mmCIF file of C-alpha atoms in Angstrom:
data_model
loop_
_atom_site.group_PDB
_atom_site.id
_atom_site.type_symbol
_atom_site.label_atom_id
_atom_site.label_comp_id
_atom_site.label_asym_id
_atom_site.label_seq_id
_atom_site.Cartn_x
_atom_site.Cartn_y
_atom_site.Cartn_z
ATOM 1 C CA MET A 1 52.193 -9.182 4.409
ATOM 2 C CA ASN A 2 53.397 -7.947 1.053
ATOM 3 C CA GLY A 3 57.046 -7.697 2.032
ATOM 4 C CA ASN A 4 57.875 -4.103 1.184
ATOM 5 C CA MET A 5 59.873 -1.951 3.579
ATOM 6 C CA ARG A 6 57.318 0.828 4.137
ATOM 7 C CA GLY A 7 55.304 -1.231 6.582
ATOM 8 C CA ASP A 8 52.247 -1.752 4.406
ATOM 9 C CA THR A 9 50.533 -5.028 5.104
ATOM 10 C CA ALA A 10 48.180 -7.233 3.180
ATOM 11 C CA ILE A 11 45.416 -6.302 5.605
ATOM 12 C CA ASP A 12 45.223 -2.798 4.141
ATOM 13 C CA LEU A 13 41.813 -3.266 2.550
ATOM 14 C CA GLY A 14 41.876 0.212 1.019
ATOM 15 C CA HIS A 15 44.734 -0.779 -1.252
ATOM 16 C CA ALA A 16 43.679 -4.323 -2.081
ATOM 17 C CA ARG A 17 44.436 -5.404 -5.605
ATOM 18 C CA PRO A 18 41.394 -5.775 -7.852
ATOM 19 C CA GLY A 19 40.212 -9.337 -8.153
ATOM 20 C CA ARG A 20 41.808 -10.494 -4.919
ATOM 21 C CA ASN A 21 39.818 -11.073 -1.792
ATOM 22 C CA ARG A 22 41.793 -9.559 1.093
ATOM 23 C CA VAL A 23 39.173 -10.052 3.791
ATOM 24 C CA ARG A 24 40.706 -12.179 6.528
ATOM 25 C CA SER A 25 39.730 -13.382 9.947
ATOM 26 C CA LEU A 26 40.615 -11.270 12.980
ATOM 27 C CA PRO A 27 43.261 -13.739 14.249
ATOM 28 C CA CYS A 28 44.858 -13.723 10.780
ATOM 29 C CA MET A 29 44.918 -9.929 10.667
ATOM 30 C CA LEU A 30 46.378 -9.700 14.180
ATOM 31 C CA GLN A 31 49.089 -12.199 13.257
ATOM 32 C CA GLU A 32 50.019 -10.129 10.189
ATOM 33 C CA ILE A 33 50.172 -6.936 12.249
ATOM 34 C CA TYR A 34 52.383 -8.654 14.829
ATOM 35 C CA ALA A 35 54.667 -10.112 12.150
ATOM 36 C CA SER A 36 54.990 -6.733 10.440
ATOM 37 C CA ALA A 37 55.785 -4.941 13.696
ATOM 38 C CA SER A 38 58.240 -7.657 14.665
ATOM 39 C CA LEU A 39 60.041 -7.325 11.335
ATOM 40 C CA HIS A 40 60.338 -3.567 11.738
ATOM 41 C CA VAL A 41 61.731 -3.958 15.256
ATOM 42 C CA GLN A 42 64.294 -6.445 13.941
ATOM 43 C CA LEU A 43 65.300 -4.124 11.097
ATOM 44 C CA ALA A 44 65.565 -1.132 13.422
ATOM 45 C CA SER A 45 67.609 -3.145 15.906
ATOM 46 C CA HIS A 46 69.924 -4.299 13.143
ATOM 47 C CA ARG A 47 70.644 -0.675 12.205
ATOM 48 C CA VAL A 48 70.580 0.954 15.633
ATOM 49 C CA LEU A 49 72.516 -1.532 17.760
ATOM 50 C CA PRO A 50 75.858 -1.088 15.945
ATOM 51 C CA VAL A 51 75.580 2.695 16.346
ATOM 52 C CA LEU A 52 74.744 2.347 20.037
ATOM 53 C CA ARG A 53 77.704 0.007 20.446
ATOM 54 C CA GLU A 54 80.012 2.615 18.875
ATOM 55 C CA VAL A 55 78.634 5.339 21.151
ATOM 56 C CA TRP A 56 79.092 3.112 24.200
ATOM 57 C CA GLN A 57 82.687 2.363 23.185
ATOM 58 C CA ALA A 58 83.395 6.076 22.673
ATOM 59 C CA VAL A 59 82.021 6.853 26.140
ATOM 60 C CA GLN A 60 84.162 4.096 27.646
ATOM 61 C CA MET A 61 87.261 5.436 25.875
ATOM 62 C CA ALA A 62 86.506 8.960 27.144
ATOM 63 C CA ARG A 63 86.261 7.656 30.713
ATOM 64 C CA VAL A 64 89.627 5.915 30.465
ATOM 65 C CA ARG A 65 91.415 9.145 29.505
#
């Protein structure tokens, strides 16, 4: 995984850097895909959960009134 935020991974053979061999075994590629997806879920959760919490609190406040 190259670590950028767009979701590109090191397994993208079409964008491999010249001079570097990016061919990997299937288990290695699957692990990188899983790690990338997991990171994106964590990042999304980090951003979405606080907003959902605020919405939930607003709904609770509206019910109390």
